[in-house]
Coordinates of C-alpha atoms in Angstrom, one line a residue:
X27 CA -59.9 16.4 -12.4
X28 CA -56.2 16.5 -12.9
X29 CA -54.9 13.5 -15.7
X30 CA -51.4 12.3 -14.1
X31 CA -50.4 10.6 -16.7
X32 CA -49.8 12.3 -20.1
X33 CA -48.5 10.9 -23.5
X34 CA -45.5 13.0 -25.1
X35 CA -45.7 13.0 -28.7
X36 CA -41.8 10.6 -29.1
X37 CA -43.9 7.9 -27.2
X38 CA -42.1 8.6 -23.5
X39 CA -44.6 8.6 -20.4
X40 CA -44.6 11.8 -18.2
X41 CA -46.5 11.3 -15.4
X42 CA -47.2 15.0 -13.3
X43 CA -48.7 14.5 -9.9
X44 CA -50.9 17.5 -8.4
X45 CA -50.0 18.9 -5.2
X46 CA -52.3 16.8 -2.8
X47 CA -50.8 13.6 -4.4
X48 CA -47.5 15.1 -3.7
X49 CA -47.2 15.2 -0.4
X50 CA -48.6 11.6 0.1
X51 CA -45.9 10.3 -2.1
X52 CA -43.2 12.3 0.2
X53 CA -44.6 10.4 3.1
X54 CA -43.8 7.0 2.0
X55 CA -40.5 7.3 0.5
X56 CA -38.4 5.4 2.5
X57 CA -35.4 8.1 4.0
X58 CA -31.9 6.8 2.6
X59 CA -29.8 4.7 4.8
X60 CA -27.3 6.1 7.0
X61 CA -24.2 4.1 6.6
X62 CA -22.6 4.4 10.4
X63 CA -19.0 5.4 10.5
X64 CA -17.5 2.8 13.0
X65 CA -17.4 -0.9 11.6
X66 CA -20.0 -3.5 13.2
X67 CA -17.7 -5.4 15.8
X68 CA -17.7 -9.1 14.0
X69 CA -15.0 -7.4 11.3
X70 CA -12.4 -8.2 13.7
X71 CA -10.2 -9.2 11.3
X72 CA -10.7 -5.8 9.6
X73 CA -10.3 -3.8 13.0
X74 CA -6.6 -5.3 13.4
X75 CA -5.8 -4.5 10.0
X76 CA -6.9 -0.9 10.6
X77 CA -5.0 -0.8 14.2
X78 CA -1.9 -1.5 12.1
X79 CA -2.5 0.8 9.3
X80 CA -3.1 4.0 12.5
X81 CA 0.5 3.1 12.5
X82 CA 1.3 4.0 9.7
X83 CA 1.5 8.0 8.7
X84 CA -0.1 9.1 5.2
X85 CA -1.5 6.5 2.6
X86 CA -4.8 7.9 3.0
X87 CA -5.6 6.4 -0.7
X88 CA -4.0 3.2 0.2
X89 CA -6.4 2.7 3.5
X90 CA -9.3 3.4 2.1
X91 CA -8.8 0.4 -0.7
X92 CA -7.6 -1.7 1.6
X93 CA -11.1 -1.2 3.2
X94 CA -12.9 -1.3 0.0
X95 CA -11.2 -4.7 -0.6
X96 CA -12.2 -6.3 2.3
X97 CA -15.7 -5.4 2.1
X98 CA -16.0 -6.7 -1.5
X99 CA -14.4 -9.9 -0.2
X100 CA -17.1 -10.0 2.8
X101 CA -20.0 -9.4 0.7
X102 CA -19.6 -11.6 -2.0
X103 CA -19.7 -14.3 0.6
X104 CA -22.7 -13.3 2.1
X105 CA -23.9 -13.4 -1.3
X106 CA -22.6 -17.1 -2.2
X107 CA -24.8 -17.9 1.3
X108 CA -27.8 -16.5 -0.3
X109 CA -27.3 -18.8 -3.4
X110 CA -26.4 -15.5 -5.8
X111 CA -23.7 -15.2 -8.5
X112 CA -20.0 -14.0 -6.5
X113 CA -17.0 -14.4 -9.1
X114 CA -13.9 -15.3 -7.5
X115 CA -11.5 -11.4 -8.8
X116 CA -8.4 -12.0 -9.0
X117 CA -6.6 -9.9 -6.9
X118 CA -3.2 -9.3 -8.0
X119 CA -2.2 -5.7 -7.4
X120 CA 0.6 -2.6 -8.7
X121 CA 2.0 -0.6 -5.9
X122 CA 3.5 2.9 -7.8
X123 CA 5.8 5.5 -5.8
X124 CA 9.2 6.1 -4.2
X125 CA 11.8 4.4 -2.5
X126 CA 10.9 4.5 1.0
X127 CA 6.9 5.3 1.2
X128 CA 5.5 1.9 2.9
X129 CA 5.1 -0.7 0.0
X130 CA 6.9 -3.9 1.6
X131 CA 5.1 -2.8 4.9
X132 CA 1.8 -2.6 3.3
X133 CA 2.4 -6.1 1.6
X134 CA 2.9 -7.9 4.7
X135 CA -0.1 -6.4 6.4
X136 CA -2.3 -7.5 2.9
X137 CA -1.3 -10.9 3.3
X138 CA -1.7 -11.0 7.0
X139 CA -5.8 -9.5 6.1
X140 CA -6.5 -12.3 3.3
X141 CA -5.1 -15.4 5.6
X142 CA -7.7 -13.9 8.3
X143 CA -10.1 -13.7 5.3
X144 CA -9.5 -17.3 4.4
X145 CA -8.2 -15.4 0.8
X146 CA -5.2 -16.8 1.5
X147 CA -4.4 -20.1 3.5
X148 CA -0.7 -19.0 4.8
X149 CA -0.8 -15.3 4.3
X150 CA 3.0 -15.0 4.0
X151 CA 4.9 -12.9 1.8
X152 CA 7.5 -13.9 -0.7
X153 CA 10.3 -11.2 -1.7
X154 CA 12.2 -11.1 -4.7
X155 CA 14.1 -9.4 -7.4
X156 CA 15.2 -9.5 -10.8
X157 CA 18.0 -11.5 -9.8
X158 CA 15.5 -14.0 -8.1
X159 CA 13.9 -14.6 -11.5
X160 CA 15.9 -14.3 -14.3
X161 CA 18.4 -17.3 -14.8
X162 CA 21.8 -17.1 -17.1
X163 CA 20.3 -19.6 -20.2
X164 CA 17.5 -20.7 -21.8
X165 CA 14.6 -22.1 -19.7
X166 CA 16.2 -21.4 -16.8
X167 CA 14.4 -18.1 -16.1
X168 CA 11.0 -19.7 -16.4
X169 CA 11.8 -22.4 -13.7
X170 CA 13.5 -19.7 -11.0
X171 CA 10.2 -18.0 -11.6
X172 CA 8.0 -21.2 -11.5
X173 CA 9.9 -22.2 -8.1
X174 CA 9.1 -18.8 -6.9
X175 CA 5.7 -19.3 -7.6
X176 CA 5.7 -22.1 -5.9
X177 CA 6.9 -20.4 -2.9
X178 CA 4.7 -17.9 -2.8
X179 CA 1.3 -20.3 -2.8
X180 CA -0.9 -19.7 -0.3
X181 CA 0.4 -16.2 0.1
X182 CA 2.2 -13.7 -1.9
X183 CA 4.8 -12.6 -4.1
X184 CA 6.0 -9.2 -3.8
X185 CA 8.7 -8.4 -6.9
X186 CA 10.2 -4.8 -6.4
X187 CA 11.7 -3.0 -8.8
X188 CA 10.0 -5.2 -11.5
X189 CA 10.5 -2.9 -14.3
X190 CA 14.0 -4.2 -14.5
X191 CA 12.3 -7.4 -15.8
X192 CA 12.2 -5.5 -18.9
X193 CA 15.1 -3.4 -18.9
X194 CA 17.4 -5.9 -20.8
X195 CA 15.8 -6.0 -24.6
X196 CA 14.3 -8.7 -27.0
X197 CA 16.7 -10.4 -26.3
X198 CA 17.2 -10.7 -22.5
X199 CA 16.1 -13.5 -20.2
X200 CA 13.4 -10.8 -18.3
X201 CA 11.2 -11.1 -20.8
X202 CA 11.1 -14.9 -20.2
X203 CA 10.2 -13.9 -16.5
X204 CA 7.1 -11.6 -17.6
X205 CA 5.9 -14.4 -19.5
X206 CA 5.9 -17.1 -17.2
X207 CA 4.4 -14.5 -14.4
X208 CA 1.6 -14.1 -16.9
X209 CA 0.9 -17.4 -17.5
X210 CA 1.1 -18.6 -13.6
X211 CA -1.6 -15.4 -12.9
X212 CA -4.3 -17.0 -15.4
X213 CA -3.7 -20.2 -14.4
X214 CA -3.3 -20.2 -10.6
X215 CA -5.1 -16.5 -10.0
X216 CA -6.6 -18.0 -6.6
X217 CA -3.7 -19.9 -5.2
X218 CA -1.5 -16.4 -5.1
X219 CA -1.0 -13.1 -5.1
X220 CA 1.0 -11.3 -7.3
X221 CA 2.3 -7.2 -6.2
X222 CA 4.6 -5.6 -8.4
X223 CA 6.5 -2.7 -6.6
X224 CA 8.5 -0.1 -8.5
X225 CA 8.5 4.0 -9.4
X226 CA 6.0 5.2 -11.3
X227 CA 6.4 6.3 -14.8
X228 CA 9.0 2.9 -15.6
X229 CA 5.6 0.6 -14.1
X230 CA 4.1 2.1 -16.7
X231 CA 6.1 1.3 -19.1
X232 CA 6.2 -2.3 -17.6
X233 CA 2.8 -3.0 -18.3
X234 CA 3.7 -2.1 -21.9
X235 CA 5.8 -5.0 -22.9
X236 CA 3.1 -7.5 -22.4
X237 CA -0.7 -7.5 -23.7
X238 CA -1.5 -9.3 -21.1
X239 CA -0.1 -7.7 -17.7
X240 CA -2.6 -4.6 -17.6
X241 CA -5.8 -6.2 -17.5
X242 CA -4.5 -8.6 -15.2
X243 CA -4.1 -5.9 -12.5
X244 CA -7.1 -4.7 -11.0
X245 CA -6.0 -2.6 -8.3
X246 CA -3.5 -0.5 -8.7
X247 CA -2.1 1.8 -5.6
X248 CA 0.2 5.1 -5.9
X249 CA 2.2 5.6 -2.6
X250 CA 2.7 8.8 -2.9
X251 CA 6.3 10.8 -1.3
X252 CA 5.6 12.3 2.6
X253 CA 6.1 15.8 2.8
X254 CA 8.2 17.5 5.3
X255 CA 5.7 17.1 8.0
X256 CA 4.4 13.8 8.0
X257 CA 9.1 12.7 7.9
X258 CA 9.0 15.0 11.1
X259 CA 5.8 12.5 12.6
X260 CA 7.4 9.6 11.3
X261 CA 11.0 10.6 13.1
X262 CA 8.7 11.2 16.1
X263 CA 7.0 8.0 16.2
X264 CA 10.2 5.9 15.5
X265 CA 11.5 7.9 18.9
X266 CA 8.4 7.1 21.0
X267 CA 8.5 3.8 20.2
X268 CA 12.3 3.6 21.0
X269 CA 11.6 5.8 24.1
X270 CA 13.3 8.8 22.9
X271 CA 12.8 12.5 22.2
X272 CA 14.5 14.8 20.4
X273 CA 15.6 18.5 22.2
X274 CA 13.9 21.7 20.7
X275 CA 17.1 22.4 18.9
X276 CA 17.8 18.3 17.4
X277 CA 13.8 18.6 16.2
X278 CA 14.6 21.9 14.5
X279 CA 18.4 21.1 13.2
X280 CA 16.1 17.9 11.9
X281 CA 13.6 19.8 10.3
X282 CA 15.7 22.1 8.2
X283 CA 18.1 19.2 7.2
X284 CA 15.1 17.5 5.9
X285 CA 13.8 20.5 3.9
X286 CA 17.1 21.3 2.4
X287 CA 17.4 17.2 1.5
X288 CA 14.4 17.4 -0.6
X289 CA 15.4 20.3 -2.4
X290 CA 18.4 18.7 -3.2
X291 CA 17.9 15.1 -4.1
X292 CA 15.5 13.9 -6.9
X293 CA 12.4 12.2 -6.0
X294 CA 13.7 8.9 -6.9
X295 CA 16.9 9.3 -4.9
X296 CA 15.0 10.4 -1.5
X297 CA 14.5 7.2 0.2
X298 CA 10.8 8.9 2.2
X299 CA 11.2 7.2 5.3
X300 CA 13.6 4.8 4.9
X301 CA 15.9 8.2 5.3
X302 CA 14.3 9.1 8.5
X303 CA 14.8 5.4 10.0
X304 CA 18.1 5.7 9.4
X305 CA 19.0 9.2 10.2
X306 CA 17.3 8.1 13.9
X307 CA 19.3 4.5 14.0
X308 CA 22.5 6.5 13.6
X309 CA 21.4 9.3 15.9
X310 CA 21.2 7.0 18.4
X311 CA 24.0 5.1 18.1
X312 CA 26.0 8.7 17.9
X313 CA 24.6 9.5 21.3
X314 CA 25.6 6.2 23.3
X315 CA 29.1 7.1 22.4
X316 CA 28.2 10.7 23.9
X317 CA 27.2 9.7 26.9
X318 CA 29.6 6.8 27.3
X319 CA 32.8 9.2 26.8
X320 CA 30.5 11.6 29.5
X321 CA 30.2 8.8 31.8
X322 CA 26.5 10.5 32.5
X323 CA 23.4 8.4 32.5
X324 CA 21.0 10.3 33.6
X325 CA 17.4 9.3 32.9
X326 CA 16.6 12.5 30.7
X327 CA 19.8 12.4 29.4
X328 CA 19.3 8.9 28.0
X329 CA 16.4 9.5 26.6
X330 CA 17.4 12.7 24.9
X331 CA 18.3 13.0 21.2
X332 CA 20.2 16.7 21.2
X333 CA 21.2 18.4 17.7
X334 CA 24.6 17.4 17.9
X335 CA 24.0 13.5 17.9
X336 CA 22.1 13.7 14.9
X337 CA 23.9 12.3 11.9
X338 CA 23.3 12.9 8.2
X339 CA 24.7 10.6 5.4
X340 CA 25.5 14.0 3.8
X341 CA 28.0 15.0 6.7
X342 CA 29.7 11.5 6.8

């Protein structure tokens, strides 16, 4: 008879099942779940979320949190119904990247998720700037930035460019602002949000010049820049939506422009799709007064973006 269970000499129990024994045991294991790919159809909430973010081209790393986030939020209330422990996270957030690759956008469509959620009880979003914070004397700053605050309850407060808080030395009235942001996250973490937007390596250094900011930002996003062919799907889905379409040889003058562009220009001085929008905004415009000196209307025709309406802020 086979002994299953054996003592190694440092105390540890290894237990060695003969071959009969083995296959019982692989009998009544339980298989692993399957988690299903489409969402149970009570998320609504999340499904109109998701509808919006299809909209939106890239930010692969971005959707996927944003779904990770609302499934934390779900469960810990199903927990709190079952009587177990769900602490309230604060759930202020960093958005890192480029001119032009979706922050704002995906800021509004946060705030509209956590109203649905009940996270938030208005779900609007607040926008502001250094100059929206920082005063011109003493205590001023800290109540421009407390009124802001007080704005923003309820919903959030999106401050772009915030590494300029701290651009200005000891000395400047931006540090005042930090402070004060600090404070208000500790002491009202569930009455707002707070998103700081702004490039990469200077957020960095943001979280730097206060011990407190970098713990008291959980989830922090990188938007990364669109290459050249998710600009050429965001130039097409600005046109569909506008019911226009460029010709063969507009899509293609397009395409090169854009390739030379971000050869050119730094990373921080390509505005992503911001560019695009207004390269097709001017586009537009430029072929109105086409057709209008034409006199032609033609249906095609006014629906058709050709390679010689397409203007760049280079050529102006």
């Amino acid at each position: 008879m086979d002994q299953p269970i054996r003592m190694k000499s440092n105390g540890q129990i290894s237990i060695v099942l003969n071959s009969q024994k083995r296959k019982t045991l692989a009998k009544e294991l339980p298989e692993f779940q399957v988690v299903p790919k489409d969402i149970p159809p009570e998320h609504s909430a999340l499904k109109e979320i998701e509808a919006d973010l299809g909209a939106l081209v890239g930010m692969d790393e971005m959707k996927r949190m944003i779904k990770e986030i609302y499934a934390w939020i779900y469960v810990n209330k199903k927990r709190e119904e079952a009587g177990l422990k769900a602490r309230k996270q604060a759930l202020h957030m960093m958005f890192k990247g480029n001119p032009g690759t979706g922050k704002t956008t995906v800021a509004r469509l946060i705030g509209k998720l956590f109203q649905k959620m009940s996270v938030l009880t208005k779900g609007h979003l607040i926008e502001a700037e250094r100059a929206d914070l920082v005063g011109e004397y003493i205590g001023h700053t800290a109540q421009k930035t407390r009124d802001l605050i007080k704005k923003a309850q309820g919903g959030i407060l999106f401050i772009d460019e915030a590494y300029s808080l701290g651009r200005g030395g000891e000395k400047d009235f931006g540090k005042e602002a930090i402070d004060t942001l600090v404070k208000h996250m500790e002491d009202k973490q569930h009455e707002f949000i707070l998103i700081l937007a702004g490039y990469s390596r200077e957020m960095d250094f943001f979280l730097t010049l206060n011990p407190g900011l970098h713990s008291r930002f959980p989830l922090v996003i990188d938007f990364p820049d669109y290459n050249l062919d998710q600009l050429m799907e965001i130039a097409g889905r600005m046109l569909v939506e506008r019911e226009y379409s460029f010709s063969h040889e507009a899509e293609k003058k397009l395409r090169e422009h854009l390739i030379w562009v971000k050869a050119v220009l730094s990373p921080t001085s390509f505005s992503n799709g911001r560019y695009v929008r207004n390269i097709i905004e001017k586009s537009i415009r430029s072929q109105a007064m086409r057709l209008l000196m034409l006199n032609s209307y033609d249906r095609h025709e006014l629906m058709t973006i050709r390679s010689n309406d397409l203007v760049f802020e280079e050529d102006a």
